[in-house]
XYZ file of C-alpha atoms in Angstrom:
763
model
C 0.000 0.000 0.000
C 1.089 3.571 -0.711
C 0.488 6.599 1.518
C -0.474 9.738 -0.376
C -1.138 13.231 0.944
C -4.626 14.316 -0.113
C -7.005 17.193 0.462
C -6.316 19.448 3.452
C -3.223 17.576 4.506
C -4.998 14.285 5.159
C -3.398 11.027 4.102
C -4.812 7.864 2.613
C -3.481 4.344 2.206
C -4.046 3.527 -1.450
C -4.292 0.011 -2.818
C -5.775 0.932 -6.209
C -3.793 2.377 -9.089
C -3.276 6.130 -9.138
C -1.201 8.898 -10.606
C -0.623 12.160 -8.765
C 0.461 14.818 -11.192
C 0.537 18.430 -12.322
C -1.368 19.434 -15.456
C 1.068 20.712 -18.102
C -1.444 21.586 -20.844
C -4.842 20.602 -22.247
C -4.543 18.704 -25.533
C -8.304 18.574 -26.202
C -11.557 19.333 -24.388
C -15.203 18.939 -25.423
C -17.215 21.392 -23.322
C -20.481 19.593 -24.092
C -19.601 16.220 -22.579
C -16.411 17.163 -20.656
C -14.257 14.653 -22.591
C -10.699 15.808 -21.942
C -7.211 14.868 -23.050
C -4.432 16.420 -20.943
C -0.684 16.027 -20.541
C 0.344 15.550 -16.903
C 3.739 15.674 -15.163
C 3.880 12.673 -12.816
C 4.772 13.500 -9.198
C 3.883 10.201 -7.558
C 2.320 6.908 -8.698
C 2.030 3.215 -7.935
C 1.491 2.305 -11.590
C 4.231 0.619 -13.621
C 5.344 3.753 -15.474
C 8.889 4.776 -16.326
C 7.918 8.034 -18.031
C 7.848 11.395 -16.240
C 4.833 12.559 -18.244
C 1.634 10.837 -19.370
C -1.573 11.669 -21.219
C -4.729 11.349 -19.115
C -8.131 10.936 -20.814
C -11.721 10.804 -19.631
C -14.816 12.824 -18.737
C -13.153 15.362 -16.475
C -13.890 18.751 -14.891
C -12.114 21.878 -16.096
C -8.365 21.340 -15.716
C -5.966 24.260 -15.653
C -2.195 24.210 -16.196
C -0.290 23.906 -12.894
C -3.303 22.325 -11.114
C -2.405 19.113 -9.296
C -4.764 16.129 -9.181
C -4.826 12.576 -7.934
C -6.062 10.488 -10.893
C -7.467 6.982 -10.328
C -7.780 4.765 -13.375
C -5.940 2.301 -15.564
C -3.147 2.318 -18.080
C -4.046 1.665 -21.709
C -2.086 1.463 -24.910
C -3.859 3.435 -27.633
C -3.088 2.094 -31.158
C -2.405 5.625 -32.478
C -1.598 7.795 -29.473
C 0.432 5.392 -27.375
C 0.311 4.992 -23.594
C -2.584 6.772 -21.863
C -4.193 6.809 -18.445
C -7.970 6.320 -18.538
C -9.340 8.202 -15.542
C -12.312 6.751 -13.620
C -12.110 9.019 -10.560
C -10.031 12.017 -9.509
C -9.449 14.457 -6.660
C -8.004 17.932 -6.777
C -4.898 18.387 -4.657
C -5.659 21.715 -2.972
C -2.849 23.670 -1.297
C -1.630 21.811 1.777
C -0.019 24.669 3.736
C -1.269 27.997 5.060
C 1.046 29.859 2.670
C -0.147 27.715 -0.230
C -3.798 28.469 0.530
C -3.076 32.209 0.896
C -1.273 32.230 -2.439
C -4.136 30.275 -4.045
C -6.909 32.551 -2.737
C -5.068 35.764 -3.590
C -4.307 34.647 -7.146
C -5.988 35.997 -10.281
C -8.592 33.210 -10.011
C -10.375 35.154 -7.282
C -10.590 38.866 -8.183
C -11.178 41.098 -5.167
C -9.429 38.819 -2.685
C -6.042 40.300 -1.856
C -3.252 38.802 0.201
C -4.412 40.381 3.493
C -7.967 39.090 3.065
C -6.605 35.629 2.198
C -4.453 35.663 5.328
C -7.485 36.607 7.438
C -9.500 33.752 5.915
C -6.775 31.216 6.740
C -6.250 32.628 10.249
C -10.000 32.343 10.927
C -10.888 29.083 9.168
C -7.605 27.199 9.292
C -5.991 24.892 6.747
C -9.387 23.393 5.821
C -10.575 26.843 4.742
C -11.304 25.990 1.112
C -13.261 22.836 1.888
C -15.194 24.586 4.680
C -16.233 27.441 2.382
C -17.374 25.055 -0.381
C -19.358 22.953 2.101
C -20.960 25.947 3.881
C -20.828 29.453 2.412
C -21.925 30.971 5.751
C -18.518 30.323 7.344
C -17.415 33.453 5.465
C -19.667 35.457 7.809
C -16.904 34.950 10.370
C -14.332 36.867 8.305
C -13.846 40.474 9.559
C -14.227 43.286 6.980
C -15.283 40.873 4.203
C -18.374 42.386 2.587
C -21.345 40.184 1.810
C -20.904 40.901 -1.874
C -17.256 39.790 -1.870
C -18.089 36.750 0.283
C -20.773 35.657 -2.180
C -18.426 36.267 -5.101
C -15.665 34.214 -3.485
C -18.062 31.365 -2.744
C -19.412 31.317 -6.318
C -15.901 31.393 -7.762
C -14.741 28.614 -5.484
C -17.751 26.546 -6.488
C -16.920 27.112 -10.141
C -13.304 26.202 -9.454
C -13.944 23.281 -7.153
C -17.665 22.499 -7.218
C -17.276 19.735 -9.772
C -14.374 18.246 -7.848
C -16.390 18.280 -4.630
C -19.239 16.469 -6.369
C -16.772 13.956 -7.790
C -15.123 13.518 -4.409
C -18.428 13.090 -2.580
C -19.850 10.647 -5.087
C -16.628 8.670 -5.558
C -16.846 7.629 -1.928
C -20.076 5.817 -2.812
C -18.815 4.075 -5.930
C -19.786 6.689 -8.527
C -17.416 6.951 -11.469
C -16.455 10.218 -13.171
C -19.002 9.862 -15.998
C -21.986 9.377 -13.682
C -20.763 12.073 -11.297
C -20.453 14.511 -14.188
C -24.059 13.749 -15.155
C -25.088 14.744 -11.631
C -23.186 18.031 -11.942
C -24.641 18.674 -15.402
C -28.158 18.136 -14.018
C -27.839 20.456 -11.016
C -24.769 22.651 -11.462
C -23.643 24.278 -8.233
C -26.789 22.999 -6.505
C -25.560 19.415 -6.834
C -24.036 19.195 -3.352
C -27.147 20.689 -1.747
C -29.362 18.101 -3.412
C -26.987 15.243 -2.597
C -26.973 16.326 1.026
C -30.710 16.990 1.398
C -32.642 14.712 -0.958
C -30.368 12.315 -2.846
C -33.403 10.321 -4.010
C -34.188 13.164 -6.404
C -31.268 11.891 -8.499
C -33.311 8.821 -9.515
C -35.765 10.960 -11.481
C -33.321 13.574 -12.770
C -30.139 11.698 -13.698
C -30.090 8.860 -16.201
C -28.166 5.868 -14.891
C -28.924 6.414 -11.201
C -31.325 3.888 -9.744
C -32.633 3.385 -6.260
C -29.628 1.450 -4.939
C -27.119 4.180 -5.779
C -29.324 6.933 -4.400
C -29.971 4.836 -1.289
C -26.253 4.710 -0.522
C -26.214 8.507 -0.547
C -29.356 8.566 1.568
C -27.759 6.318 4.181
C -24.790 8.688 4.392
C -27.034 11.550 5.532
C -29.201 9.475 7.841
C -32.080 8.535 5.540
C -32.123 4.886 6.561
C -34.695 2.283 7.510
C -38.226 3.689 7.569
C -37.273 7.287 6.831
C -40.274 8.810 4.968
C -38.182 10.119 2.042
C -36.629 6.677 1.611
C -39.963 4.849 1.598
C -41.460 7.350 -0.822
C -38.473 7.044 -3.161
C -38.697 3.248 -3.015
C -42.423 3.277 -3.805
C -42.072 5.644 -6.762
C -39.018 3.864 -8.133
C -40.528 0.380 -7.967
C -43.919 1.521 -9.286
C -42.243 3.063 -12.325
C -39.982 0.052 -12.833
C -42.846 -2.449 -12.698
C -44.915 -0.382 -15.123
C -42.015 -0.007 -17.558
C -40.761 -3.592 -17.320
C -44.103 -5.398 -17.180
C -46.196 -2.980 -19.228
C -48.648 -2.146 -16.440
C -50.528 1.147 -16.348
C -50.973 0.831 -12.576
C -50.237 -1.601 -9.743
C -52.703 -3.021 -7.249
C -51.679 -1.774 -3.814
C -51.404 -5.290 -2.391
C -49.154 -6.283 -5.311
C -46.948 -3.197 -4.946
C -46.279 -3.167 -1.193
C -44.461 -6.558 -0.793
C -41.770 -5.822 -3.433
C -41.330 -2.310 -1.985
C -40.789 -3.851 1.466
C -38.301 -6.290 -0.060
C -36.439 -3.453 -1.769
C -36.195 -1.351 1.398
C -35.560 -4.071 3.984
C -32.182 -5.380 5.105
C -31.168 -8.574 6.927
C -31.299 -6.647 10.204
C -34.361 -4.443 9.619
C -37.711 -5.256 8.062
C -39.805 -2.337 6.794
C -43.366 -2.576 8.066
C -46.259 -2.784 5.618
C -48.191 -0.114 7.503
C -45.269 2.334 7.130
C -45.370 1.862 3.354
C -49.146 2.222 3.257
C -48.918 5.431 5.299
C -46.409 6.948 2.880
C -48.555 6.004 -0.141
C -51.399 7.976 1.455
C -49.085 10.959 2.004
C -47.770 10.787 -1.561
C -51.326 10.790 -2.861
C -52.141 13.840 -0.717
C -49.009 15.619 -1.977
C -49.790 14.768 -5.596
C -46.728 12.572 -6.126
C -48.841 9.641 -7.337
C -52.519 8.815 -7.873
C -54.515 6.226 -5.942
C -57.872 5.208 -7.402
C -59.757 2.642 -5.330
C -56.971 0.089 -4.750
C -54.952 1.034 -7.806
C -51.693 2.985 -7.536
C -50.672 5.024 -10.589
C -47.650 6.969 -11.705
C -49.205 10.377 -12.369
C -48.299 10.474 -16.065
C -49.885 7.056 -16.685
C -53.059 7.917 -14.789
C -53.590 11.105 -16.776
C -52.634 9.378 -20.052
C -55.277 6.669 -19.497
C -57.825 9.292 -18.486
C -56.888 11.456 -21.478
C -57.411 8.607 -23.959
C -60.930 8.087 -22.627
C -61.730 11.805 -22.882
C -60.396 12.041 -26.445
C -62.183 8.934 -27.736
C -65.496 10.035 -26.239
C -64.985 13.420 -27.923
C -64.083 11.931 -31.321
C -66.961 9.418 -31.287
C -69.410 12.230 -30.546
C -68.434 14.023 -33.764
C -70.743 13.892 -36.764
C -69.215 13.039 -40.118
C -69.638 16.254 -42.086
C -70.353 14.671 -45.482
C -72.515 11.593 -45.885
C -72.920 9.958 -49.274
C -75.721 7.891 -50.773
C -75.126 4.137 -50.953
C -75.409 4.296 -54.728
C -72.621 6.880 -55.048
C -70.347 4.861 -52.770
C -70.948 1.630 -54.735
C -70.438 3.397 -58.060
C -67.067 4.841 -57.055
C -65.997 1.601 -55.401
C -66.762 -0.283 -58.632
C -64.723 2.217 -60.647
C -61.813 1.816 -58.229
C -61.984 -1.992 -58.489
C -61.795 -1.752 -62.264
C -58.792 0.578 -62.108
C -56.933 -1.593 -59.589
C -58.103 -4.834 -61.248
C -59.248 -6.270 -57.926
C -62.543 -7.254 -56.318
C -63.044 -6.339 -52.675
C -64.573 -9.024 -50.456
C -67.708 -8.169 -48.488
C -65.778 -7.591 -45.237
C -63.330 -5.307 -47.036
C -66.195 -3.317 -48.569
C -67.782 -3.051 -45.138
C -64.495 -1.762 -43.697
C -64.103 0.902 -46.405
C -67.699 2.067 -46.013
C -67.451 2.205 -42.210
C -64.199 4.194 -42.370
C -65.833 6.768 -44.648
C -69.003 7.090 -42.591
C -67.613 6.966 -39.016
C -65.697 9.535 -36.995
C -63.586 6.691 -35.568
C -63.306 3.028 -36.587
C -60.945 0.089 -36.146
C -59.667 -2.329 -38.767
C -58.066 -5.551 -37.511
C -56.609 -8.658 -39.074
C -53.567 -10.850 -39.346
C -51.091 -11.117 -42.220
C -52.532 -11.720 -45.672
C -56.040 -10.545 -44.768
C -55.866 -7.462 -46.952
C -55.475 -4.628 -44.425
C -53.168 -2.728 -46.795
C -55.602 -3.175 -49.692
C -58.409 -1.777 -47.541
C -56.269 1.210 -46.440
C -55.590 2.048 -50.077
C -59.320 1.767 -50.851
C -60.235 4.052 -47.924
C -57.760 6.709 -49.034
C -58.761 6.590 -52.706
C -62.501 6.759 -52.069
C -62.118 9.449 -49.404
C -60.404 11.628 -52.004
C -62.947 10.947 -54.735
C -66.055 11.322 -52.595
C -64.791 14.627 -51.178
C -63.412 15.895 -54.467
C -59.876 16.045 -53.082
C -56.669 15.615 -55.025
C -54.378 12.907 -53.702
C -51.371 14.477 -55.381
C -49.197 15.912 -52.561
C -47.686 18.535 -54.873
C -51.154 20.114 -55.190
C -50.964 21.322 -51.599
C -48.987 24.043 -49.859
C -47.987 24.859 -46.292
C -51.145 26.898 -45.744
C -53.244 24.219 -47.443
C -52.097 20.908 -45.902
C -52.528 17.481 -47.473
C -55.886 16.107 -46.226
C -54.852 12.486 -45.635
C -52.450 11.787 -42.758
C -50.831 8.325 -42.681
C -48.779 7.417 -39.609
C -47.189 4.424 -37.897
C -45.127 3.988 -34.716
C -41.829 3.256 -36.509
C -40.014 4.572 -39.539
C -40.018 1.144 -41.176
C -43.780 0.724 -40.727
C -44.379 4.235 -42.074
C -42.232 3.473 -45.108
C -44.212 0.291 -45.804
C -47.434 2.295 -45.534
C -46.149 4.881 -47.980
C -45.021 2.218 -50.465
C -48.417 0.498 -50.296
C -50.503 3.653 -50.813
C -48.193 5.795 -52.900
C -48.763 8.627 -50.422
C -46.494 10.240 -47.833
C -46.456 8.577 -44.403
C -44.523 9.429 -41.268
C -43.951 8.302 -37.708
C -46.347 9.327 -34.943
C -43.494 11.058 -33.108
C -42.622 13.132 -36.152
C -46.251 14.032 -36.839
C -46.634 15.274 -33.277
C -43.350 17.208 -33.349
C -41.619 15.274 -30.605
C -38.579 17.143 -29.281
C -37.222 14.617 -26.801
C -38.232 13.887 -23.225
C -41.489 12.383 -22.034
C -43.808 15.267 -22.867
C -42.029 17.552 -25.316
C -44.500 17.413 -28.216
C -45.389 20.418 -30.368
C -48.860 19.070 -31.110
C -51.459 18.771 -28.360
C -55.055 19.735 -27.571
C -54.168 23.424 -28.048
C -52.202 23.064 -31.296
C -53.696 20.107 -33.150
C -52.598 18.334 -36.317
C -53.852 19.333 -39.781
C -55.866 17.128 -42.103
C -59.254 15.509 -42.653
C -58.487 11.779 -42.433
C -55.982 10.116 -40.074
C -54.998 6.469 -40.547
C -52.790 4.912 -37.863
C -51.160 1.559 -38.698
C -49.574 -0.966 -36.289
C -51.612 0.316 -33.343
C -50.557 -2.726 -31.267
C -47.161 -1.009 -30.891
C -48.609 2.237 -29.467
C -48.332 2.637 -25.675
C -50.636 4.615 -23.376
C -48.455 7.747 -23.339
C -48.197 8.020 -27.121
C -51.857 7.124 -27.703
C -52.955 9.903 -25.362
C -50.749 12.450 -27.112
C -52.008 11.376 -30.536
C -55.722 11.303 -29.712
C -55.770 14.690 -27.988
C -54.034 16.169 -31.054
C -56.906 15.078 -33.356
C -58.900 18.180 -34.351
C -62.669 18.542 -34.577
C -64.028 16.974 -37.759
C -61.024 14.725 -38.536
C -62.004 11.097 -39.192
C -59.746 8.459 -37.646
C -58.998 4.864 -38.696
C -56.980 2.604 -36.381
C -55.346 -0.453 -37.960
C -53.672 -3.343 -36.166
C -53.225 -7.025 -35.427
C -54.321 -7.870 -31.888
C -52.358 -11.139 -31.887
C -49.016 -9.360 -32.145
C -46.903 -8.362 -29.176
C -48.242 -5.441 -27.157
C -46.330 -2.166 -26.990
C -42.916 -2.043 -25.341
C -44.191 0.803 -23.169
C -47.061 0.561 -20.666
C -50.560 -0.472 -21.648
C -52.253 -2.584 -24.298
C -54.119 0.110 -26.179
C -55.266 -1.895 -29.211
C -56.544 -4.819 -27.140
C -58.303 -2.536 -24.641
C -60.032 -0.552 -27.379
C -61.238 -3.732 -29.040
C -62.464 -5.268 -25.784
C -64.382 -2.113 -24.911
C -66.577 -2.666 -28.005
C -67.393 1.046 -28.075
C -65.608 1.747 -31.374
C -67.041 0.467 -34.692
C -64.757 -2.381 -35.752
C -64.350 -4.570 -38.825
C -62.185 -7.699 -38.379
C -60.654 -9.139 -41.550
C -60.447 -12.923 -41.262
C -60.272 -14.249 -44.826
C -56.724 -14.955 -46.007
C -56.061 -13.632 -49.509
C -52.337 -14.198 -49.763
C -53.005 -17.887 -49.109
C -54.216 -18.114 -52.673
C -50.711 -17.165 -53.721
C -49.427 -20.276 -51.962
C -47.985 -18.658 -48.840
C -47.395 -21.360 -46.251
C -46.017 -18.619 -43.956
C -49.499 -17.097 -43.773
C -51.032 -20.527 -43.204
C -48.636 -21.135 -40.305
C -49.370 -17.728 -38.776
C -53.127 -18.237 -38.800
C -52.825 -21.774 -37.476
C -50.723 -20.411 -34.619
C -53.457 -17.879 -33.786
C -55.730 -20.835 -33.153
C -53.071 -22.607 -31.095
C -52.596 -25.244 -33.808
C -49.454 -26.752 -35.314
C -49.542 -27.726 -39.005
C -48.786 -31.426 -39.404
C -46.329 -30.604 -42.176
C -44.348 -28.075 -40.127
C -41.115 -30.048 -40.481
C -41.599 -30.553 -44.230
C -39.775 -28.303 -46.679
C -42.048 -25.767 -48.417
C -41.210 -23.375 -51.260
C -41.264 -20.447 -48.801
C -40.664 -22.138 -45.454
C -38.161 -24.583 -43.939
C -37.427 -26.009 -40.500
C -33.893 -27.079 -39.532
C -33.582 -29.183 -36.359
C -30.848 -28.119 -33.924
C -30.153 -27.720 -30.199
C -29.362 -24.488 -28.355
C -25.608 -25.132 -28.670
C -25.987 -25.713 -32.417
C -27.962 -22.534 -33.152
C -24.922 -20.442 -34.147
C -23.757 -23.048 -36.655
C -27.268 -23.549 -38.031
C -27.927 -19.820 -38.449
C -24.481 -19.352 -39.986
C -25.097 -22.090 -42.571
C -28.589 -20.812 -43.410
C -27.338 -17.237 -43.903
C -24.299 -18.385 -45.876
C -26.549 -20.269 -48.299
C -28.808 -17.230 -48.674
C -25.751 -15.033 -49.261
C -24.531 -17.394 -52.004
C -27.926 -17.001 -53.689
C -27.413 -13.243 -53.869
C -29.240 -12.016 -50.772
C -27.619 -9.228 -48.759
C -27.452 -8.625 -45.019
C -30.209 -6.006 -45.417
C -32.535 -8.616 -46.903
C -31.860 -11.312 -44.299
C -33.089 -10.668 -40.781
C -32.228 -13.051 -37.965
C -34.647 -12.724 -35.042
C -34.179 -13.981 -31.494
C -36.022 -13.246 -28.234
C -33.037 -12.900 -25.860
C -29.698 -11.046 -25.815
C -27.671 -13.346 -23.571
C -26.474 -16.916 -24.029
C -24.832 -18.914 -26.798
C -27.951 -18.525 -28.951
C -28.597 -14.923 -27.907
C -28.684 -11.790 -30.038
C -25.234 -10.598 -28.910
C -23.431 -13.811 -29.909
C -25.359 -14.170 -33.164
C -24.497 -10.591 -34.149
C -20.780 -11.245 -33.599
C -20.933 -14.318 -35.791
C -23.066 -12.671 -38.496
C -20.832 -9.594 -38.692
C -17.929 -11.887 -39.453
C -20.041 -13.630 -42.109
C -21.462 -10.561 -43.853
C -18.860 -7.875 -43.149
C -15.497 -9.373 -42.123
C -12.494 -7.265 -41.226
C -10.277 -6.183 -44.123
C -7.429 -3.703 -44.529
C -9.715 -1.435 -46.554
C -12.511 -1.231 -43.976
C -12.283 1.239 -41.138
C -13.520 0.249 -37.710
C -14.068 1.656 -34.218
C -14.373 -0.225 -30.940
C -17.048 0.696 -28.436
C -16.773 -1.434 -25.326
C -16.481 -4.996 -26.592
C -18.316 -4.214 -29.856
C -16.547 -3.375 -33.115
C -18.299 -1.239 -35.719
C -16.917 -1.092 -39.246
C -17.918 0.443 -42.554
C -20.610 -1.628 -44.228
C -22.180 -2.826 -40.964
C -25.967 -2.962 -40.744
C -27.082 -1.290 -37.520
C -30.264 -0.640 -35.550
C -31.266 2.619 -33.851
C -32.231 1.972 -30.209
C -33.633 5.361 -29.148
C -35.684 8.150 -30.688
C -33.549 11.010 -32.003
C -36.005 13.691 -33.159
C -33.271 16.196 -34.041
C -31.990 13.861 -36.750
C -35.417 12.389 -37.574
C -34.191 8.906 -36.683
C -36.329 6.749 -34.442
C -36.195 3.604 -32.342
C -36.239 0.565 -34.648
C -34.844 2.275 -37.768
C -32.197 0.242 -39.631
C -29.207 1.850 -41.268
C -25.771 1.151 -42.725
C -22.407 2.550 -41.629
C -21.156 4.352 -44.726
C -18.129 6.231 -43.371
C -15.874 6.307 -40.326
C -13.686 9.318 -39.516
C -10.876 9.051 -36.985
C -10.336 11.780 -34.393
C -7.270 13.279 -36.069
C -9.323 13.854 -39.244
C -12.148 15.810 -37.595
C -12.498 19.366 -36.314
C -13.903 18.002 -33.029
C -10.882 15.698 -32.639
C -13.236 12.798 -31.965
C -13.946 9.546 -33.797
C -17.135 9.739 -35.851
C -19.404 7.216 -37.549
C -21.732 8.220 -40.394
C -24.829 6.040 -40.745
C -27.257 6.177 -43.661
C -30.915 5.561 -42.824
C -32.597 5.178 -46.217
C -30.482 8.009 -47.598
C -30.596 10.217 -44.496
C -27.053 10.419 -43.139
C -26.566 10.894 -39.395
C -23.224 11.538 -37.669
C -22.514 9.750 -34.367
C -19.694 10.658 -32.019
C -18.173 7.817 -30.055
C -20.168 8.768 -26.953
C -23.372 8.328 -28.994
C -22.701 4.727 -29.958
C -24.857 3.440 -27.108
C -27.753 4.565 -29.338
C -27.089 1.831 -31.893
C -26.404 -1.875 -32.092
C -25.706 -4.367 -34.859
C -28.848 -5.360 -36.753
C -27.804 -8.651 -38.350
C -29.758 -10.245 -35.522
C -32.347 -8.228 -33.618
C -35.000 -8.841 -31.016
C -38.500 -9.743 -32.169
C -39.780 -6.677 -30.304
C -37.515 -4.423 -32.383
C -38.737 -6.025 -35.626
C -42.366 -4.998 -35.122
C -43.687 -2.860 -37.937
C -41.084 -4.219 -40.379
C -41.054 -6.887 -43.084
C -38.000 -8.623 -44.549
C -37.559 -10.813 -47.634
C -35.966 -13.532 -45.460
C -36.485 -14.136 -41.755
C -34.294 -16.637 -39.909
C -35.623 -17.471 -36.463
C -34.202 -19.988 -33.980
C -36.687 -21.463 -31.470
C -34.957 -23.517 -28.773
C -35.390 -24.588 -25.167
C -32.723 -22.076 -24.143
C -35.287 -19.335 -24.793
C -37.922 -21.091 -22.657
C -38.895 -18.151 -20.460
C -39.481 -16.023 -23.584
C -41.326 -18.621 -25.656
C -44.828 -17.196 -25.959
C -47.313 -17.490 -28.765
C -47.586 -13.774 -29.556
C -43.781 -13.467 -29.623
C -43.340 -16.323 -32.117
C -46.364 -15.116 -34.119
C -44.909 -11.609 -34.374
C -41.554 -13.020 -35.501
C -42.814 -15.302 -38.266
C -45.153 -12.644 -39.664
C -42.135 -10.428 -40.385
C -41.193 -12.813 -43.238
C -42.271 -11.596 -46.657
C -40.810 -14.268 -48.970
C -38.994 -16.919 -46.930
C -39.241 -18.122 -43.325
C -36.357 -20.274 -42.118
C -36.904 -21.728 -38.643
C -34.301 -23.687 -36.739
C -34.357 -25.341 -33.345
C -36.563 -27.865 -31.614
C -40.094 -28.700 -32.728
C -40.988 -29.434 -29.108
C -40.063 -25.859 -28.105
C -42.082 -24.409 -30.977
C -45.016 -26.635 -30.015
C -44.773 -25.478 -26.413
C -44.799 -21.818 -27.395
C -47.761 -22.173 -29.743
C -49.952 -24.372 -27.560
C -49.538 -22.468 -24.327
C -51.778 -19.469 -23.815
C -50.123 -16.149 -23.198
C -50.285 -15.670 -19.446
C -48.750 -12.203 -19.485
C -51.207 -9.849 -17.798
C -51.000 -6.084 -18.044
C -52.912 -4.039 -15.508
C -55.050 -1.509 -17.349
C -58.462 0.064 -16.767
C -58.871 1.626 -20.204
C -61.610 -0.810 -21.296
C -63.737 -0.305 -18.195
C -63.247 3.466 -18.145
C -64.243 3.775 -21.802
C -67.424 1.781 -21.270
C -68.325 3.778 -18.169
C -67.645 7.131 -19.842
C -69.829 6.322 -22.839
C -72.625 4.973 -20.659
C -72.650 8.299 -18.807
C -72.431 10.206 -22.072
C -75.462 8.382 -23.431
């Protein structure tokens, strides 16, 4: 162990690696994310370093030449820049002697503080003067002849000089690294220490990456332990939000919420009483921190989203369709459209088109191959003709918006919609002007969307929050058509909007059940509809022109998928046309391992291809990638697939940072290295992420290793992504198990009941 002199003359026995050194100069600094490269003169270290100088890198506070720091981290050997020290934590080495502190305080850093004033400060507050001032500004009241104005100025300047370091120092004691500590400082600025020392649980809501456990360690340090009210309230809110986000619930029953909260808060030596938790839930309801309705406990945003959906749907259903047309005129125009398109609509499809044109709000449901897209096209065409509207987008201007609005939850689904109708389509987020954050939408009940007909596809993917925002943005007189497949997976976010709306039976609905693509010989469609009934085709293992099953075990999945994709590649298919789908990320047959293997197959390393490492993932030019989060500034959204077209190394850019350029259907977006957590390889993706998309070839392993994820709606969603070929591999017994077992996943929602009740009252 090594003894090192630290802040205020204290010493510490250090076992971990460190470098104590003086900053010589700053090589590079990004003021947005604090990424810093600095050259340091080594004064003391326990690392194996022969050099007298070293480059330190990391997310660091403002470093100034001649400042001395204790850097904790690890040595690394950069392929281009040589030996570096990656900093995880650091501490400023403030002056250790009275003379040093006087010289520091009377320097140009602190205008208005001369040598005599600095001497008085040290005489009064001692050698811990700097730390005492930063921790409590009121200690400056003790300094004779120091005006309040100068005292406040000194405090603010010290905070600017050392506030970040104090936050880093405080948080490092509880296991926070530099990156997370910097996020805390970015969130609160100079108020960070006050919040840490008064209500650390606030960090859970305000700082991404801080969960209850981290905040609880801070809480314990200031005495918020056991049954402390703030601790119980934080635990309740945290767990309620987690359960809603992870399980898709809109609320939790009180008796289902309290036991896990007690488990979260209790320790081996202290059990938190149920009545203490119940008491705090009552207080939180009174203070407006959550909503309790009967025995249901809601996060406020989910309660008001559910309530808002009900209000909006009641309002829309009460509207009268402004133009009604005689049956004869409808049939005449429908016949003309059938002749033009050379098709004949079935009776259910005709019914759906007529209902959409004559209702303020209607729902169209059906599985793959039932003609939903054909009906959408018919609705749009007849709406234009019956209302005398041009369906040529160029005929409209900014002040005269296009009357038909087509939207879907994802960019891929919107693109499919546009291709099918020949009209522009967009994502719901883009339509509503989403600007990031949970509620930053331009469109709302006060500034509603433009248009006369709104068609929303893939409604099964829409969660309660987004549905509420969309419905309240629908203006008076706009007709709405909701389209979806109720047998697909529910939304990733809370709620089950499509299912709840259907079960309420308050919205006119036309289900499409006849399979039209079956006539084209699609055994994929046959399999999908058999699965809906919980049936397994007897010929599942037999080779079909568009479907195959390859037996293999969990350990053989990688080899099987590799061989299947290699054969497809030899036949001329590209990585963009072949989508491997799996339900889990971990394990030998998980998404992570399959992506590594498939990258090597489709885009192996060569001398000509540039690449960048991010953690244990390597991205190179030509890689197919998937966007994981919504990025409204770049108009790229969760689920969009793109290709890495260019990589620039730091030395080639103005920002002196590595950059990746990704093309999303021609839209190029630049990612800095810090942004790479927004993407992942897309050779293999989760079935959830594939919703709203179709691919020429889908390869999907189904094995016992996925057992906890094997559910009928998951497998159904996966196989219905296949447009031309479905290649299954795995165990027939596992596929049988998934198809035969009913989906037992329950989502707590009251949307159905509230809709029925609201319309009963309205009538």
